[in-house]
Amino acid sequence: MGVMTEFKPYIVSWNLTKRCNLSCPHCYIDSVARLETPQSELSTDEARLVIDELSYINDRLMLVLSGGEPLLRRDIYEIIEYASQGGFIPVLGTNGVLLTRENVRILKDAGLRGIGVSIDSMDPQEHDIFRGLKGAWELSVSGLRYAKEAGIETQIDVTLTDRNWQEIERFIEFGVRLGVKAINFFFLVCTGRAMKTDISTDNYELCLQHLTRKVFSEKRLMVRARCAPHIYRVLYEEGYSLPPGTRGCLAGRSYMRIDPEGNVTPCPYMSVIVGNIRESSLSELWEGSPIFKTMREGRYKGRCGLCEYTEICGGCRARAMIEKEDIMEEDSLCKYIPSGREKVFIEQKVPSDLQWDEEAKERIKNVPSFMQGMIVRLIEAKAKEKGVSKITSEFIDELKRLGYPHGYKKNHL
């Protein structure tokens, strides 16, 4: 059983290595082709210890394994298998170039639940130039197809910039054709090799408006905005129902990052180090860090401190840290001017299109708040498919026996 605390990590991003076979200009970790001191990265035994310690904090979390390029670690299959056996949901973030039918099958057998592949443009040549490798686009797309064939859930990860933001519709249609479960639109944070935010505030706002329309209207796959906490302000303004506990920036509250050397930071884009797992236990860092405590108190400055949407947005703390050297400063990418109205809080209720009995509603409340909306939508989609008009606790049990919603069999449901 995990440590009882008001805040728990439900998603942990783990950069397993700085090594990468590509050299992208927007790499937040500033990856390298070869390590000068390979022993600086966590060993296989240390990786197992990380997983054991995470189990003590929360044994029901999603573990996002990335890099660099995580497939360059020879022990990647062993790490995935150990995490899967521990009850975690291991997923892989990769450039996709190294994915083959053979290693995708091995990943599947090890217990991998999902693969996210980065695609930067719908123009293969433009993508290849950006990635620095001819043929990278075709290799990445083939990797997505291999994963789909193997029965691993797939998603496309897109970093939106001033150069490609008008391709949003094309990315979505491409994702539909490939049969991916989700398409994630990321917004650049100026860290690592990405030395500046590569999207204007005007184009950012246009993207938020566009994605807002797609988040709930697109039924063929899930459309999600990442590192864009302000979309929840736009969703609220447009009248969309938000689940209780909705929050844009989860860093330090239900999310953290572990880097290749074992440093713990609030998120992958934040260089401020909470501590190192070679010197302190993860539970000590998660529960006792003054940095995490400051982030959880939510005493923001500037426009973020005055904004009525503080509780559902929170701004990007990484951008504030990089640009203002203060983790609680305002987020410069947001152009919204606070109105001075009272703070917006989301009513504690199950967001639903169907009827739910009281026992089923209570079970949903046990799901982490920021995941409730997604779980409800998945359950209701299956109910509609089966012609069920009322969600009962028995129906949830039936879905769990079938392993649905996929990846949440060991959740609090």
Short mmCIF file of C-alpha atoms in Angstrom, two decimals:
data_model
loop_
_atom_site.label_atom_id
_atom_site.label_comp_id
_atom_site.label_asym_id
_atom_site.label_seq_id
_atom_site.Cartn_x
_atom_site.Cartn_y
_atom_site.Cartn_z
CA MET A 1 0.00 0.00 0.00
CA GLY A 2 1.34 3.44 -0.90
CA VAL A 3 2.20 6.22 1.55
CA MET A 4 -0.90 8.10 2.69
CA THR A 5 -0.53 11.75 1.81
CA GLU A 6 -2.72 14.50 0.38
CA PHE A 7 -0.56 14.60 -2.75
CA LYS A 8 0.52 11.53 -4.69
CA PRO A 9 2.32 11.13 -8.00
CA TYR A 10 -0.01 9.41 -10.46
CA ILE A 11 2.25 10.07 -13.44
CA VAL A 12 6.05 9.90 -13.34
CA SER A 13 8.14 10.86 -16.34
CA TRP A 14 11.48 9.07 -16.32
CA ASN A 15 14.22 10.14 -18.72
CA LEU A 16 16.23 6.93 -18.78
CA THR A 17 19.11 8.25 -20.88
CA LYS A 18 20.54 11.36 -22.50
CA ARG A 19 21.69 9.34 -25.49
CA CYS A 20 19.78 9.77 -28.72
CA ASN A 21 20.16 8.72 -32.34
CA LEU A 22 18.76 12.05 -33.55
CA SER A 23 19.63 15.70 -32.89
CA CYS A 24 16.44 17.76 -32.77
CA PRO A 25 16.70 21.52 -32.14
CA HIS A 26 13.83 21.49 -29.63
CA CYS A 27 15.23 18.74 -27.37
CA TYR A 28 14.51 19.76 -23.77
CA ILE A 29 17.08 17.37 -22.32
CA ASP A 30 19.89 18.42 -24.69
CA SER A 31 20.54 14.81 -25.70
CA VAL A 32 23.89 13.55 -26.99
CA ALA A 33 25.02 10.82 -29.37
CA ARG A 34 27.50 9.37 -26.87
CA LEU A 35 27.93 9.72 -23.12
CA GLU A 36 31.28 10.93 -21.82
CA THR A 37 30.67 9.12 -18.52
CA PRO A 38 28.21 6.23 -19.08
CA GLN A 39 28.33 5.30 -15.40
CA SER A 40 26.64 8.61 -14.54
CA GLU A 41 23.28 7.19 -15.64
CA LEU A 42 21.28 4.97 -13.30
CA SER A 43 22.22 1.30 -13.58
CA THR A 44 19.73 -1.54 -14.03
CA ASP A 45 19.83 -2.29 -10.30
CA GLU A 46 19.28 1.38 -9.48
CA ALA A 47 16.37 1.45 -11.93
CA ARG A 48 14.78 -1.47 -10.07
CA LEU A 49 15.25 0.43 -6.82
CA VAL A 50 13.47 3.46 -8.33
CA ILE A 51 10.51 1.27 -9.23
CA ASP A 52 10.45 -0.29 -5.75
CA GLU A 53 10.47 3.16 -4.14
CA LEU A 54 7.75 4.44 -6.43
CA SER A 55 5.63 1.43 -5.41
CA TYR A 56 5.91 2.58 -1.80
CA ILE A 57 4.62 6.07 -2.69
CA ASN A 58 1.89 4.93 -5.08
CA ASP A 59 1.57 1.46 -6.62
CA ARG A 60 -1.01 2.57 -9.20
CA LEU A 61 0.88 5.09 -11.29
CA MET A 62 1.68 5.52 -14.96
CA LEU A 63 5.40 5.38 -15.69
CA VAL A 64 6.41 7.32 -18.82
CA LEU A 65 9.79 6.02 -20.00
CA SER A 66 11.60 8.38 -22.34
CA GLY A 67 15.03 9.83 -23.07
CA GLY A 68 16.94 10.84 -25.15
CA GLU A 69 15.91 7.70 -26.93
CA PRO A 70 14.96 5.02 -24.36
CA LEU A 71 15.42 2.18 -26.85
CA LEU A 72 19.17 2.85 -26.74
CA ARG A 73 19.25 1.35 -23.25
CA ARG A 74 19.96 -2.37 -23.50
CA ASP A 75 18.02 -3.01 -20.31
CA ILE A 76 14.85 -1.23 -21.50
CA TYR A 77 12.91 -4.51 -21.75
CA GLU A 78 14.01 -5.53 -18.27
CA ILE A 79 12.97 -2.17 -16.81
CA ILE A 80 9.56 -2.36 -18.50
CA GLU A 81 9.01 -5.91 -17.31
CA TYR A 82 9.94 -5.05 -13.73
CA ALA A 83 7.62 -2.03 -13.74
CA SER A 84 4.77 -4.05 -15.24
CA GLN A 85 5.17 -6.82 -12.70
CA GLY A 86 5.04 -4.17 -9.98
CA GLY A 87 1.54 -3.17 -11.14
CA PHE A 88 2.51 0.06 -12.92
CA ILE A 89 1.34 1.13 -16.37
CA PRO A 90 4.60 1.47 -18.34
CA VAL A 91 4.45 3.53 -21.54
CA LEU A 92 7.24 4.56 -23.91
CA GLY A 93 8.02 7.98 -25.39
CA THR A 94 10.21 7.54 -28.45
CA ASN A 95 11.16 9.13 -31.76
CA GLY A 96 10.06 5.81 -33.29
CA VAL A 97 13.03 5.42 -35.62
CA LEU A 98 14.32 2.28 -33.88
CA LEU A 99 10.96 0.50 -33.64
CA THR A 100 10.79 -2.78 -35.57
CA ARG A 101 8.28 -5.61 -35.67
CA GLU A 102 10.66 -7.73 -33.61
CA ASN A 103 11.45 -5.30 -30.80
CA VAL A 104 7.82 -4.11 -30.62
CA ARG A 105 6.82 -7.74 -29.98
CA ILE A 106 9.45 -7.96 -27.21
CA LEU A 107 8.18 -4.68 -25.72
CA LYS A 108 4.65 -6.06 -25.74
CA ASP A 109 5.74 -9.30 -24.06
CA ALA A 110 7.61 -7.29 -21.41
CA GLY A 111 4.37 -5.57 -20.45
CA LEU A 112 4.50 -2.25 -22.29
CA ARG A 113 1.03 -0.71 -22.43
CA GLY A 114 1.49 2.26 -24.76
CA ILE A 115 3.86 3.93 -27.21
CA GLY A 116 3.98 7.63 -28.05
CA VAL A 117 5.89 8.58 -31.20
CA SER A 118 6.96 12.15 -32.00
CA ILE A 119 5.93 13.54 -35.38
CA ASP A 120 6.81 17.17 -36.17
CA SER A 121 5.26 17.73 -39.57
CA MET A 122 2.88 16.17 -42.05
CA ASP A 123 5.52 16.88 -44.68
CA PRO A 124 7.99 13.96 -44.41
CA GLN A 125 10.86 16.02 -45.78
CA GLU A 126 10.22 18.84 -43.30
CA HIS A 127 10.12 16.33 -40.44
CA ASP A 128 13.37 14.69 -41.60
CA ILE A 129 15.17 18.03 -41.83
CA PHE A 130 13.99 18.97 -38.34
CA ARG A 131 15.06 15.59 -36.95
CA GLY A 132 18.36 15.54 -38.84
CA LEU A 133 17.85 12.12 -40.44
CA LYS A 134 16.65 11.32 -43.93
CA GLY A 135 13.85 8.77 -43.81
CA ALA A 136 13.04 9.46 -40.13
CA TRP A 137 9.36 10.19 -40.89
CA GLU A 138 8.80 6.88 -42.66
CA LEU A 139 10.60 4.94 -39.92
CA SER A 140 8.55 6.62 -37.18
CA VAL A 141 5.24 6.03 -38.94
CA SER A 142 6.19 2.38 -39.55
CA GLY A 143 6.95 2.08 -35.84
CA LEU A 144 3.44 3.30 -35.01
CA ARG A 145 1.99 0.70 -37.38
CA TYR A 146 4.06 -2.10 -35.84
CA ALA A 147 2.89 -1.13 -32.35
CA LYS A 148 -0.73 -1.05 -33.49
CA GLU A 149 -0.36 -4.50 -35.08
CA ALA A 150 1.12 -5.86 -31.85
CA GLY A 151 -1.84 -4.61 -29.82
CA ILE A 152 -0.02 -1.81 -28.02
CA GLU A 153 -2.00 1.42 -27.69
CA THR A 154 -0.42 4.19 -29.73
CA GLN A 155 -0.39 7.96 -29.71
CA ILE A 156 1.22 10.70 -31.76
CA ASP A 157 3.11 13.46 -29.94
CA VAL A 158 3.32 16.77 -31.79
CA THR A 159 5.19 19.87 -30.64
CA LEU A 160 3.30 22.86 -32.00
CA THR A 161 5.29 25.87 -33.18
CA ASP A 162 4.71 28.87 -35.43
CA ARG A 163 5.77 26.63 -38.33
CA ASN A 164 3.30 23.77 -37.93
CA TRP A 165 0.35 24.90 -35.78
CA GLN A 166 -1.88 25.28 -38.84
CA GLU A 167 -1.46 21.55 -39.48
CA ILE A 168 -3.55 20.55 -36.45
CA GLU A 169 -6.40 19.18 -38.58
CA ARG A 170 -4.00 17.24 -40.79
CA PHE A 171 -2.32 15.69 -37.75
CA ILE A 172 -5.70 14.62 -36.38
CA GLU A 173 -6.83 13.06 -39.66
CA PHE A 174 -3.49 11.28 -39.96
CA GLY A 175 -3.90 9.90 -36.44
CA VAL A 176 -7.35 8.62 -37.34
CA ARG A 177 -5.95 6.84 -40.41
CA LEU A 178 -3.25 5.19 -38.30
CA GLY A 179 -5.77 4.16 -35.66
CA VAL A 180 -3.95 5.84 -32.77
CA LYS A 181 -5.78 6.22 -29.47
CA ALA A 182 -4.68 9.82 -28.89
CA ILE A 183 -2.82 12.73 -30.34
CA ASN A 184 -1.01 15.00 -27.90
CA PHE A 185 -0.21 18.56 -28.89
CA PHE A 186 2.74 19.83 -26.84
CA PHE A 187 3.81 23.44 -26.48
CA LEU A 188 7.52 24.14 -26.33
CA VAL A 189 9.18 25.20 -23.10
CA CYS A 190 12.49 26.99 -23.58
CA THR A 191 14.88 24.55 -21.96
CA GLY A 192 17.71 22.33 -23.19
CA ARG A 193 18.36 23.06 -26.86
CA ALA A 194 15.05 24.87 -27.18
CA MET A 195 16.34 28.28 -26.14
CA LYS A 196 13.16 30.17 -26.83
CA THR A 197 9.42 29.58 -26.92
CA ASP A 198 8.81 28.91 -30.59
CA ILE A 199 5.17 29.98 -30.79
CA SER A 200 3.76 33.49 -30.47
CA THR A 201 1.18 34.33 -27.82
CA ASP A 202 -1.35 35.12 -30.57
CA ASN A 203 -0.84 31.77 -32.31
CA TYR A 204 -0.88 30.02 -28.94
CA GLU A 205 -4.29 31.49 -28.16
CA LEU A 206 -5.57 30.44 -31.60
CA CYS A 207 -4.30 26.91 -30.94
CA LEU A 208 -6.11 26.80 -27.60
CA GLN A 209 -9.37 27.89 -29.24
CA HIS A 210 -8.97 25.29 -31.98
CA LEU A 211 -8.04 22.47 -29.62
CA THR A 212 -10.89 23.38 -27.28
CA ARG A 213 -13.36 22.64 -30.07
CA LYS A 214 -11.62 19.33 -30.77
CA VAL A 215 -11.20 18.03 -27.21
CA PHE A 216 -14.89 17.19 -26.88
CA SER A 217 -16.13 17.14 -30.48
CA GLU A 218 -13.56 14.65 -31.86
CA LYS A 219 -14.88 11.14 -31.19
CA ARG A 220 -12.50 9.07 -33.32
CA LEU A 221 -9.51 9.61 -31.06
CA MET A 222 -8.54 11.65 -28.02
CA VAL A 223 -7.17 15.15 -28.65
CA ARG A 224 -5.11 16.55 -25.78
CA ALA A 225 -3.13 19.72 -25.15
CA ARG A 226 0.05 19.21 -23.14
CA CYS A 227 2.07 21.88 -21.32
CA ALA A 228 -0.87 24.17 -22.05
CA PRO A 229 -2.66 24.57 -18.71
CA HIS A 230 -4.53 27.61 -20.04
CA ILE A 231 -6.77 25.40 -22.17
CA TYR A 232 -8.86 24.72 -19.06
CA ARG A 233 -9.63 28.42 -18.80
CA VAL A 234 -10.78 28.36 -22.43
CA LEU A 235 -12.81 25.18 -21.91
CA TYR A 236 -14.51 26.74 -18.88
CA GLU A 237 -15.26 29.96 -20.77
CA GLU A 238 -16.79 27.93 -23.61
CA GLY A 239 -19.11 26.15 -21.19
CA TYR A 240 -17.58 22.68 -21.30
CA SER A 241 -18.06 20.48 -18.24
CA LEU A 242 -14.80 19.97 -16.38
CA PRO A 243 -14.23 17.18 -13.86
CA PRO A 244 -13.63 18.07 -10.21
CA GLY A 245 -9.98 18.60 -9.40
CA THR A 246 -9.21 19.75 -12.95
CA ARG A 247 -5.81 21.34 -13.04
CA GLY A 248 -3.58 22.25 -15.94
CA CYS A 249 -0.15 22.07 -14.29
CA LEU A 250 0.24 18.89 -12.22
CA ALA A 251 3.94 19.34 -11.48
CA GLY A 252 4.81 18.66 -7.86
CA ARG A 253 1.21 17.76 -7.05
CA SER A 254 0.52 14.52 -8.91
CA TYR A 255 3.46 14.48 -11.31
CA MET A 256 7.25 14.49 -11.18
CA ARG A 257 10.28 13.65 -13.31
CA ILE A 258 13.39 11.54 -12.74
CA ASP A 259 16.36 12.33 -14.97
CA PRO A 260 19.06 9.90 -16.22
CA GLU A 261 21.37 10.62 -13.28
CA GLY A 262 18.63 10.17 -10.67
CA ASN A 263 17.82 13.84 -10.11
CA VAL A 264 14.19 14.51 -9.26
CA THR A 265 12.50 17.61 -10.70
CA PRO A 266 8.84 18.73 -10.71
CA CYS A 267 8.57 18.14 -14.49
CA PRO A 268 10.83 17.34 -17.47
CA TYR A 269 11.08 21.01 -18.47
CA MET A 270 12.16 22.20 -15.05
CA SER A 271 15.85 22.24 -14.19
CA VAL A 272 15.31 22.98 -10.50
CA ILE A 273 16.42 19.83 -8.68
CA VAL A 274 14.46 18.60 -5.67
CA GLY A 275 17.11 16.01 -4.79
CA ASN A 276 18.79 12.86 -6.05
CA ILE A 277 17.61 9.30 -5.44
CA ARG A 278 21.22 8.19 -4.84
CA GLU A 279 21.26 10.42 -1.78
CA SER A 280 17.64 10.44 -0.55
CA SER A 281 14.63 8.16 -0.84
CA LEU A 282 11.91 9.12 -3.30
CA SER A 283 9.32 9.24 -0.53
CA GLU A 284 11.48 11.71 1.42
CA LEU A 285 11.85 13.89 -1.65
CA TRP A 286 8.17 13.72 -2.60
CA GLU A 287 6.84 14.44 0.89
CA GLY A 288 9.53 16.69 2.33
CA SER A 289 10.79 18.86 -0.50
CA PRO A 290 10.42 22.61 0.17
CA ILE A 291 10.10 23.09 -3.61
CA PHE A 292 7.15 20.71 -3.86
CA LYS A 293 5.63 22.33 -0.78
CA THR A 294 5.84 25.77 -2.39
CA MET A 295 4.21 24.49 -5.58
CA ARG A 296 1.39 22.81 -3.65
CA GLU A 297 0.61 25.96 -1.67
CA GLY A 298 -0.10 27.75 -4.96
CA ARG A 299 0.87 31.29 -3.95
CA TYR A 300 1.44 32.60 -7.45
CA LYS A 301 2.79 36.00 -8.43
CA GLY A 302 2.02 38.46 -11.19
CA ARG A 303 -1.03 37.83 -13.36
CA CYS A 304 -1.16 34.18 -12.24
CA GLY A 305 -1.61 35.32 -8.64
CA LEU A 306 -4.48 37.64 -9.61
CA CYS A 307 -6.19 35.26 -12.05
CA GLU A 308 -9.59 33.78 -11.25
CA TYR A 309 -8.56 30.57 -13.06
CA THR A 310 -5.60 29.80 -10.79
CA GLU A 311 -7.22 26.65 -9.38
CA ILE A 312 -7.94 25.02 -12.74
CA CYS A 313 -4.93 26.30 -14.66
CA GLY A 314 -1.92 27.11 -12.51
CA GLY A 315 0.13 28.33 -15.47
CA CYS A 316 3.34 26.67 -16.63
CA ARG A 317 5.73 26.64 -13.70
CA ALA A 318 8.64 25.59 -15.92
CA ARG A 319 8.22 28.62 -18.17
CA ALA A 320 8.01 30.89 -15.12
CA MET A 321 11.18 29.39 -13.70
CA ILE A 322 13.15 29.68 -16.92
CA GLU A 323 12.06 33.20 -17.82
CA LYS A 324 11.68 34.80 -14.38
CA GLU A 325 13.92 32.52 -12.25
CA ASP A 326 11.00 32.11 -9.89
CA ILE A 327 8.88 28.97 -9.90
CA MET A 328 5.79 30.88 -8.75
CA GLU A 329 5.97 33.79 -11.20
CA GLU A 330 3.43 34.39 -14.00
CA ASP A 331 3.47 32.42 -17.25
CA SER A 332 4.43 34.78 -20.08
CA LEU A 333 2.89 32.68 -22.86
CA CYS A 334 -0.62 33.35 -21.54
CA LYS A 335 -2.13 36.62 -22.81
CA TYR A 336 -5.23 36.51 -20.59
CA ILE A 337 -5.78 39.56 -18.36
CA PRO A 338 -7.39 38.62 -15.01
CA SER A 339 -10.87 40.07 -14.54
CA GLY A 340 -10.78 40.43 -10.77
CA ARG A 341 -13.70 38.03 -10.32
CA GLU A 342 -13.79 35.37 -7.59
CA LYS A 343 -11.69 32.23 -8.04
CA VAL A 344 -13.25 29.52 -10.20
CA PHE A 345 -13.73 26.15 -8.51
CA ILE A 346 -15.22 23.10 -10.18
CA GLU A 347 -18.23 21.59 -8.41
CA GLN A 348 -17.57 18.11 -7.06
CA LYS A 349 -19.80 15.98 -9.26
CA VAL A 350 -19.44 13.20 -11.78
CA PRO A 351 -19.36 14.70 -15.31
CA SER A 352 -21.79 12.50 -17.19
CA ASP A 353 -23.97 12.10 -20.25
CA LEU A 354 -25.69 8.98 -18.80
CA GLN A 355 -27.32 8.06 -15.50
CA TRP A 356 -25.09 6.65 -12.75
CA ASP A 357 -26.32 4.89 -9.63
CA GLU A 358 -25.01 6.14 -6.29
CA GLU A 359 -22.57 3.27 -5.75
CA ALA A 360 -21.01 3.81 -9.19
CA LYS A 361 -20.66 7.55 -8.47
CA GLU A 362 -18.86 6.79 -5.22
CA ARG A 363 -16.43 4.50 -7.02
CA ILE A 364 -15.54 7.22 -9.51
CA LYS A 365 -14.68 9.54 -6.62
CA ASN A 366 -11.87 7.12 -5.71
CA VAL A 367 -10.17 7.77 -9.05
CA PRO A 368 -7.55 10.57 -9.01
CA SER A 369 -9.48 13.77 -9.64
CA PHE A 370 -7.56 14.83 -12.72
CA MET A 371 -8.31 11.42 -14.33
CA GLN A 372 -12.02 11.23 -13.47
CA GLY A 373 -13.29 12.93 -16.61
CA MET A 374 -11.30 10.63 -18.88
CA ILE A 375 -12.38 7.47 -17.03
CA VAL A 376 -16.03 8.53 -17.08
CA ARG A 377 -15.89 9.18 -20.83
CA LEU A 378 -14.27 5.78 -21.46
CA ILE A 379 -16.88 3.94 -19.36
CA GLU A 380 -19.78 5.81 -20.96
CA ALA A 381 -18.44 5.13 -24.45
CA LYS A 382 -18.44 1.39 -23.69
CA ALA A 383 -21.92 1.65 -22.12
CA LYS A 384 -23.33 3.30 -25.26
CA GLU A 385 -21.63 0.65 -27.38
CA LYS A 386 -23.37 -2.06 -25.34
CA GLY A 387 -26.71 -0.24 -25.23
CA VAL A 388 -26.53 0.39 -21.47
CA SER A 389 -28.50 3.45 -20.34
CA LYS A 390 -27.50 3.48 -16.67
CA ILE A 391 -24.04 2.94 -15.20
CA THR A 392 -24.06 0.63 -12.19
CA SER A 393 -21.33 -0.72 -9.93
CA GLU A 394 -21.97 -4.14 -11.47
CA PHE A 395 -21.38 -2.75 -14.96
CA ILE A 396 -18.03 -1.30 -13.82
CA ASP A 397 -17.09 -4.71 -12.40
CA GLU A 398 -17.99 -6.32 -15.73
CA LEU A 399 -15.75 -3.88 -17.60
CA LYS A 400 -12.88 -4.48 -15.17
CA ARG A 401 -13.14 -8.23 -15.73
CA LEU A 402 -12.71 -7.49 -19.43
CA GLY A 403 -9.67 -5.32 -18.66
CA TYR A 404 -11.50 -2.08 -19.54
CA PRO A 405 -10.84 0.81 -19.34
CA HIS A 406 -7.52 -0.47 -20.69
CA GLY A 407 -4.66 0.22 -18.32
CA TYR A 408 -6.87 0.88 -15.27
CA LYS A 409 -7.47 -2.65 -14.04
CA LYS A 410 -5.52 -1.93 -10.85
CA ASN A 411 -6.91 1.55 -10.40
CA HIS A 412 -8.98 2.62 -7.41
CA LEU A 413 -12.19 1.84 -9.35
#
